[in-house]
């Protein structure tokens, strides 16, 4: 039991001024992911079982490379936000929660960096 | 308040009769989690293409094997189902589609459409190769 008001409890902790950023970015990336998913399927379906030369030839094109990089950025950002919500919902110990959020960030960043590097390497010439 | 206090808890998920809408909500999270890991395959495929023909062929052989195809089929369905679920959530974000009749229709519709579109994607993939 405390007589302190809720306002007094949060005072001096500062406002993050980012209360809705997570929600908003989740929605923004989800909207971006709709055309990007269609683009990815459009690109990958004809490349199923294709030769190395064929795949490289396709990804080399600047517009395809741009599109693929957009896919990677938007997908990894979206999944980072989504997985963070899942972690925060189901992991209740603070230490483990922090550790998993760190791993989540690390995993999504690594996927993004590795994929973008591969796309650029193909596009600039293997 | 002590975290150890054994106060009665409110009934949790297991007391409810499983409903399609509830299942779709869980499946949306599940497919999101599947896709979280499935992107490793996309990254691996891109790396293999950047690495050169020998490594690319090695990876492609794994992906087009029967177990590889089954995994990719599952990923395709997860991607399409999560995309349709996402569209549903975007509709709900606008404040529409909340009457029970509509919610039920959306749940059934997204499930059926996800299966139909997955089959269509694979049919096209087999058709063009």
Tab-separated table of C-alpha atoms in Angstrom:
chain	number	residue	atom	x	y	z
A	1	UNK	CA	0.000	0.000	0.000
A	2	UNK	CA	1.406	3.308	-0.996
A	3	UNK	CA	0.061	6.804	-0.830
A	4	UNK	CA	2.132	7.987	-3.784
A	5	UNK	CA	0.116	8.902	-6.838
A	6	UNK	CA	0.789	7.181	-10.158
A	7	UNK	CA	2.088	10.490	-11.497
A	8	UNK	CA	4.642	10.720	-8.718
A	9	UNK	CA	5.830	7.197	-9.482
A	10	UNK	CA	6.714	7.997	-13.073
A	11	UNK	CA	8.000	11.537	-12.521
A	12	UNK	CA	11.704	12.101	-13.194
A	13	UNK	CA	11.944	8.789	-15.049
A	14	UNK	CA	11.410	10.790	-18.185
A	15	UNK	CA	9.094	10.112	-21.047
A	16	UNK	CA	10.362	7.736	-23.711
A	17	UNK	CA	8.245	9.640	-26.224
A	18	UNK	CA	8.071	6.428	-28.160
A	19	UNK	CA	5.078	4.701	-26.589
A	20	UNK	CA	3.411	3.764	-29.861
A	21	UNK	CA	6.524	3.347	-32.029
A	22	UNK	CA	6.572	-0.426	-31.691
A	23	UNK	CA	2.923	-0.780	-32.676
A	24	UNK	CA	3.248	1.762	-35.476
A	25	UNK	CA	6.377	0.224	-37.009
A	26	UNK	CA	4.755	-3.208	-36.842
A	27	UNK	CA	1.845	-1.845	-38.875
A	28	UNK	CA	4.029	0.110	-41.311
A	29	UNK	CA	6.216	-2.906	-42.053
A	30	UNK	CA	3.152	-5.145	-42.340
A	31	UNK	CA	1.742	-2.848	-45.033
A	32	UNK	CA	5.118	-2.822	-46.820
A	33	UNK	CA	5.321	-6.609	-46.525
A	34	UNK	CA	2.196	-7.150	-48.638
A	35	UNK	CA	3.648	-5.966	-51.985
A	36	UNK	CA	7.085	-7.257	-50.941
A	37	UNK	CA	5.701	-10.763	-50.352
A	38	UNK	CA	4.049	-10.714	-53.769
A	39	UNK	CA	7.364	-9.521	-55.280
A	40	UNK	CA	9.293	-12.277	-53.488
A	41	UNK	CA	6.912	-14.989	-54.702
A	42	UNK	CA	6.959	-13.518	-58.221
A	43	UNK	CA	10.776	-13.652	-58.164
A	44	UNK	CA	11.268	-17.018	-56.481
A	45	UNK	CA	8.551	-19.170	-58.065
A	46	UNK	CA	10.180	-19.152	-61.532
A	47	UNK	CA	13.590	-19.672	-59.905
A	48	UNK	CA	12.618	-22.914	-58.152
A	49	UNK	CA	15.126	-25.467	-59.349
A	50	UNK	CA	16.935	-22.890	-61.514
A	51	UNK	CA	20.655	-23.070	-62.215
A	52	UNK	CA	23.195	-20.865	-60.432
A	53	UNK	CA	23.749	-18.797	-63.583
A	54	UNK	CA	20.020	-18.189	-63.943
A	55	UNK	CA	19.567	-17.122	-60.299
A	56	UNK	CA	22.602	-14.815	-60.405
A	57	UNK	CA	21.452	-13.312	-63.699
A	58	UNK	CA	18.074	-12.474	-62.121
A	59	UNK	CA	19.362	-11.054	-58.832
A	60	UNK	CA	22.040	-9.028	-60.677
A	61	UNK	CA	19.402	-6.690	-62.096
A	62	UNK	CA	19.406	-3.477	-60.013
A	63	UNK	CA	15.617	-3.372	-59.630
A	64	UNK	CA	15.506	-6.980	-58.441
A	65	UNK	CA	18.415	-6.326	-56.063
A	66	UNK	CA	16.644	-3.200	-54.713
A	67	UNK	CA	13.437	-5.180	-54.260
A	68	UNK	CA	15.201	-8.030	-52.486
A	69	UNK	CA	17.012	-5.639	-50.140
A	70	UNK	CA	13.661	-3.989	-49.365
A	71	UNK	CA	12.227	-7.461	-48.640
A	72	UNK	CA	15.083	-8.224	-46.257
A	73	UNK	CA	14.916	-4.874	-44.420
A	74	UNK	CA	11.136	-4.871	-44.028
A	75	UNK	CA	10.871	-8.594	-43.138
A	76	UNK	CA	13.682	-8.555	-40.558
A	77	UNK	CA	12.379	-5.365	-38.969
A	78	UNK	CA	8.850	-6.789	-38.788
A	79	UNK	CA	10.001	-10.115	-37.329
A	80	UNK	CA	12.208	-8.372	-34.767
A	81	UNK	CA	9.178	-6.436	-33.496
A	82	UNK	CA	6.919	-9.500	-33.602
A	83	UNK	CA	9.330	-11.778	-31.778
A	84	UNK	CA	9.913	-9.118	-29.124
A	85	UNK	CA	6.164	-9.093	-28.359
A	86	UNK	CA	6.161	-12.885	-28.086
A	87	UNK	CA	9.172	-12.779	-25.728
A	88	UNK	CA	7.583	-10.065	-23.592
A	89	UNK	CA	4.303	-12.009	-23.422
A	90	UNK	CA	5.692	-15.399	-22.434
A	91	UNK	CA	9.026	-14.807	-20.668
A	92	UNK	CA	8.436	-13.381	-17.223
A	93	UNK	CA	11.901	-13.391	-15.648
A	94	UNK	CA	13.580	-10.049	-16.303
A	95	UNK	CA	17.043	-11.492	-16.879
A	96	UNK	CA	15.929	-14.099	-19.387
A	97	UNK	CA	13.634	-11.621	-21.088
A	98	UNK	CA	16.488	-9.143	-21.596
A	99	UNK	CA	18.803	-11.884	-22.839
A	100	UNK	CA	16.241	-13.143	-25.369
A	101	UNK	CA	15.475	-9.618	-26.586
A	102	UNK	CA	19.221	-9.114	-27.126
A	103	UNK	CA	19.443	-12.426	-29.025
A	104	UNK	CA	16.378	-11.450	-31.045
A	105	UNK	CA	18.026	-8.186	-32.104
A	106	UNK	CA	21.283	-9.980	-32.845
A	107	UNK	CA	19.586	-12.692	-34.931
A	108	UNK	CA	17.490	-10.271	-36.990
A	109	UNK	CA	20.445	-7.935	-37.579
A	110	UNK	CA	22.671	-10.821	-38.647
A	111	UNK	CA	20.058	-12.163	-41.082
A	112	UNK	CA	19.655	-8.670	-42.539
A	113	UNK	CA	23.389	-7.956	-42.844
A	114	UNK	CA	24.277	-11.351	-44.294
A	115	UNK	CA	21.417	-11.303	-46.804
A	116	UNK	CA	22.040	-7.730	-47.945
A	117	UNK	CA	25.757	-8.477	-48.318
A	118	UNK	CA	24.960	-11.539	-50.446
A	119	UNK	CA	22.523	-9.579	-52.640
A	120	UNK	CA	25.059	-6.769	-53.165
A	121	UNK	CA	27.848	-9.239	-53.897
A	122	UNK	CA	25.713	-10.927	-56.554
A	123	UNK	CA	24.534	-7.619	-57.956
A	124	UNK	CA	28.020	-6.070	-58.150
A	125	UNK	CA	29.366	-9.262	-59.731
A	126	UNK	CA	30.358	-12.577	-58.179
B	1	UNK	CA	2.997	-7.933	-2.816
B	2	UNK	CA	4.873	-11.191	-2.579
B	3	UNK	CA	5.173	-13.036	-5.881
B	4	UNK	CA	4.888	-16.317	-3.951
B	5	UNK	CA	1.415	-15.592	-2.566
B	6	UNK	CA	-0.934	-18.367	-3.612
B	7	UNK	CA	-3.907	-16.295	-4.600
B	8	UNK	CA	-6.557	-17.870	-6.814
B	9	UNK	CA	-5.851	-17.223	-10.469
B	10	UNK	CA	-8.437	-16.401	-13.060
B	11	UNK	CA	-9.200	-19.309	-15.388
B	12	UNK	CA	-6.758	-19.543	-18.259
B	13	UNK	CA	-7.009	-20.675	-21.891
B	14	UNK	CA	-7.742	-24.332	-21.169
B	15	UNK	CA	-11.166	-23.612	-19.666
B	16	UNK	CA	-12.455	-22.220	-22.935
B	17	UNK	CA	-13.945	-24.293	-25.692
B	18	UNK	CA	-11.484	-24.066	-28.616
B	19	UNK	CA	-12.911	-21.776	-31.255
B	20	UNK	CA	-11.803	-21.155	-34.820
B	21	UNK	CA	-11.153	-17.457	-34.211
B	22	UNK	CA	-9.023	-18.236	-31.162
B	23	UNK	CA	-7.145	-20.935	-33.084
B	24	UNK	CA	-6.487	-18.514	-35.966
B	25	UNK	CA	-5.063	-16.006	-33.487
B	26	UNK	CA	-2.671	-18.642	-32.128
B	27	UNK	CA	-1.832	-19.800	-35.657
B	28	UNK	CA	-0.981	-16.215	-36.634
B	29	UNK	CA	1.637	-16.125	-33.886
B	30	UNK	CA	2.797	-19.618	-34.759
B	31	UNK	CA	3.214	-18.831	-38.472
B	32	UNK	CA	5.065	-15.632	-37.512
B	33	UNK	CA	7.460	-17.707	-35.418
B	34	UNK	CA	7.895	-20.234	-38.240
B	35	UNK	CA	8.710	-17.384	-40.660
B	36	UNK	CA	11.127	-15.886	-38.120
B	37	UNK	CA	13.229	-19.032	-38.570
B	38	UNK	CA	12.294	-19.739	-42.196
B	39	UNK	CA	14.088	-16.575	-43.306
B	40	UNK	CA	17.309	-18.480	-42.504
B	41	UNK	CA	16.561	-20.535	-45.641
B	42	UNK	CA	16.174	-17.391	-47.770
B	43	UNK	CA	19.428	-15.973	-46.370
B	44	UNK	CA	21.179	-19.329	-46.906
B	45	UNK	CA	19.949	-19.481	-50.502
B	46	UNK	CA	21.202	-15.920	-51.152
B	47	UNK	CA	24.564	-16.704	-49.563
B	48	UNK	CA	24.897	-19.844	-51.684
B	49	UNK	CA	24.159	-17.864	-54.852
B	50	UNK	CA	26.799	-15.312	-53.815
B	51	UNK	CA	29.295	-18.068	-52.947
B	52	UNK	CA	29.372	-19.670	-56.392
B	53	UNK	CA	27.952	-22.557	-58.453
B	54	UNK	CA	29.389	-25.438	-56.417
B	55	UNK	CA	27.970	-24.333	-53.085
B	56	UNK	CA	24.738	-23.201	-54.753
B	57	UNK	CA	24.203	-26.680	-56.207
B	58	UNK	CA	24.879	-28.225	-52.794
B	59	UNK	CA	22.219	-26.010	-51.154
B	60	UNK	CA	19.747	-26.409	-54.011
B	61	UNK	CA	20.028	-30.204	-53.790
B	62	UNK	CA	19.033	-30.015	-50.126
B	63	UNK	CA	16.157	-27.594	-50.793
B	64	UNK	CA	14.674	-29.607	-53.676
B	65	UNK	CA	14.952	-32.965	-51.887
B	66	UNK	CA	11.632	-34.381	-50.663
B	67	UNK	CA	12.139	-33.252	-47.030
B	68	UNK	CA	13.378	-29.895	-48.358
B	69	UNK	CA	10.273	-29.497	-50.495
B	70	UNK	CA	7.999	-30.362	-47.559
B	71	UNK	CA	9.713	-27.720	-45.412
B	72	UNK	CA	9.402	-25.141	-48.214
B	73	UNK	CA	5.742	-26.082	-48.728
B	74	UNK	CA	5.133	-25.484	-45.021
B	75	UNK	CA	6.982	-22.163	-45.216
B	76	UNK	CA	4.905	-21.110	-48.238
B	77	UNK	CA	1.700	-21.814	-46.351
B	78	UNK	CA	3.011	-20.033	-43.243
B	79	UNK	CA	3.964	-16.987	-45.336
B	80	UNK	CA	0.597	-16.815	-47.100
B	81	UNK	CA	-1.434	-17.501	-43.966
B	82	UNK	CA	0.499	-14.880	-41.989
B	83	UNK	CA	0.066	-12.365	-44.831
B	84	UNK	CA	-3.710	-12.971	-44.926
B	85	UNK	CA	-3.866	-12.802	-41.118
B	86	UNK	CA	-1.952	-9.540	-41.318
B	87	UNK	CA	-4.467	-8.128	-43.816
B	88	UNK	CA	-7.233	-9.124	-41.379
B	89	UNK	CA	-5.462	-7.290	-38.560
B	90	UNK	CA	-5.015	-4.210	-40.750
B	91	UNK	CA	-8.755	-4.283	-41.451
B	92	UNK	CA	-9.456	-4.549	-37.707
B	93	UNK	CA	-7.035	-1.651	-37.084
B	94	UNK	CA	-9.372	0.561	-39.104
B	95	UNK	CA	-12.185	-0.371	-36.693
B	96	UNK	CA	-14.091	-2.521	-39.173
B	97	UNK	CA	-15.006	-6.206	-39.334
B	98	UNK	CA	-15.708	-6.791	-35.655
B	99	UNK	CA	-19.228	-8.250	-35.721
B	100	UNK	CA	-19.125	-11.934	-34.781
B	101	UNK	CA	-20.512	-13.060	-38.098
B	102	UNK	CA	-17.777	-11.186	-39.971
B	103	UNK	CA	-15.029	-12.349	-37.595
B	104	UNK	CA	-16.049	-15.957	-38.155
B	105	UNK	CA	-16.164	-15.456	-41.930
B	106	UNK	CA	-12.708	-13.855	-41.910
B	107	UNK	CA	-11.270	-16.750	-39.894
B	108	UNK	CA	-12.724	-19.380	-42.233
B	109	UNK	CA	-11.922	-17.327	-45.335
B	110	UNK	CA	-8.271	-16.749	-44.470
B	111	UNK	CA	-7.774	-20.431	-43.649
B	112	UNK	CA	-9.331	-21.651	-46.897
B	113	UNK	CA	-7.686	-18.952	-49.018
B	114	UNK	CA	-4.250	-19.676	-47.525
B	115	UNK	CA	-4.507	-23.327	-48.555
B	116	UNK	CA	-5.835	-22.441	-52.026
B	117	UNK	CA	-3.104	-19.848	-52.641
B	118	UNK	CA	-0.372	-22.203	-51.378
B	119	UNK	CA	-1.534	-24.876	-53.827
B	120	UNK	CA	-1.716	-22.233	-56.584
B	121	UNK	CA	1.853	-21.028	-55.894
B	122	UNK	CA	3.210	-24.585	-56.049
B	123	UNK	CA	1.159	-25.436	-59.112
B	124	UNK	CA	2.618	-22.379	-60.883
B	125	UNK	CA	6.124	-23.299	-59.690
B	126	UNK	CA	5.745	-26.835	-61.064
B	127	UNK	CA	4.082	-25.465	-64.199
B	128	UNK	CA	6.849	-23.018	-65.136
B	129	UNK	CA	9.693	-25.502	-64.487
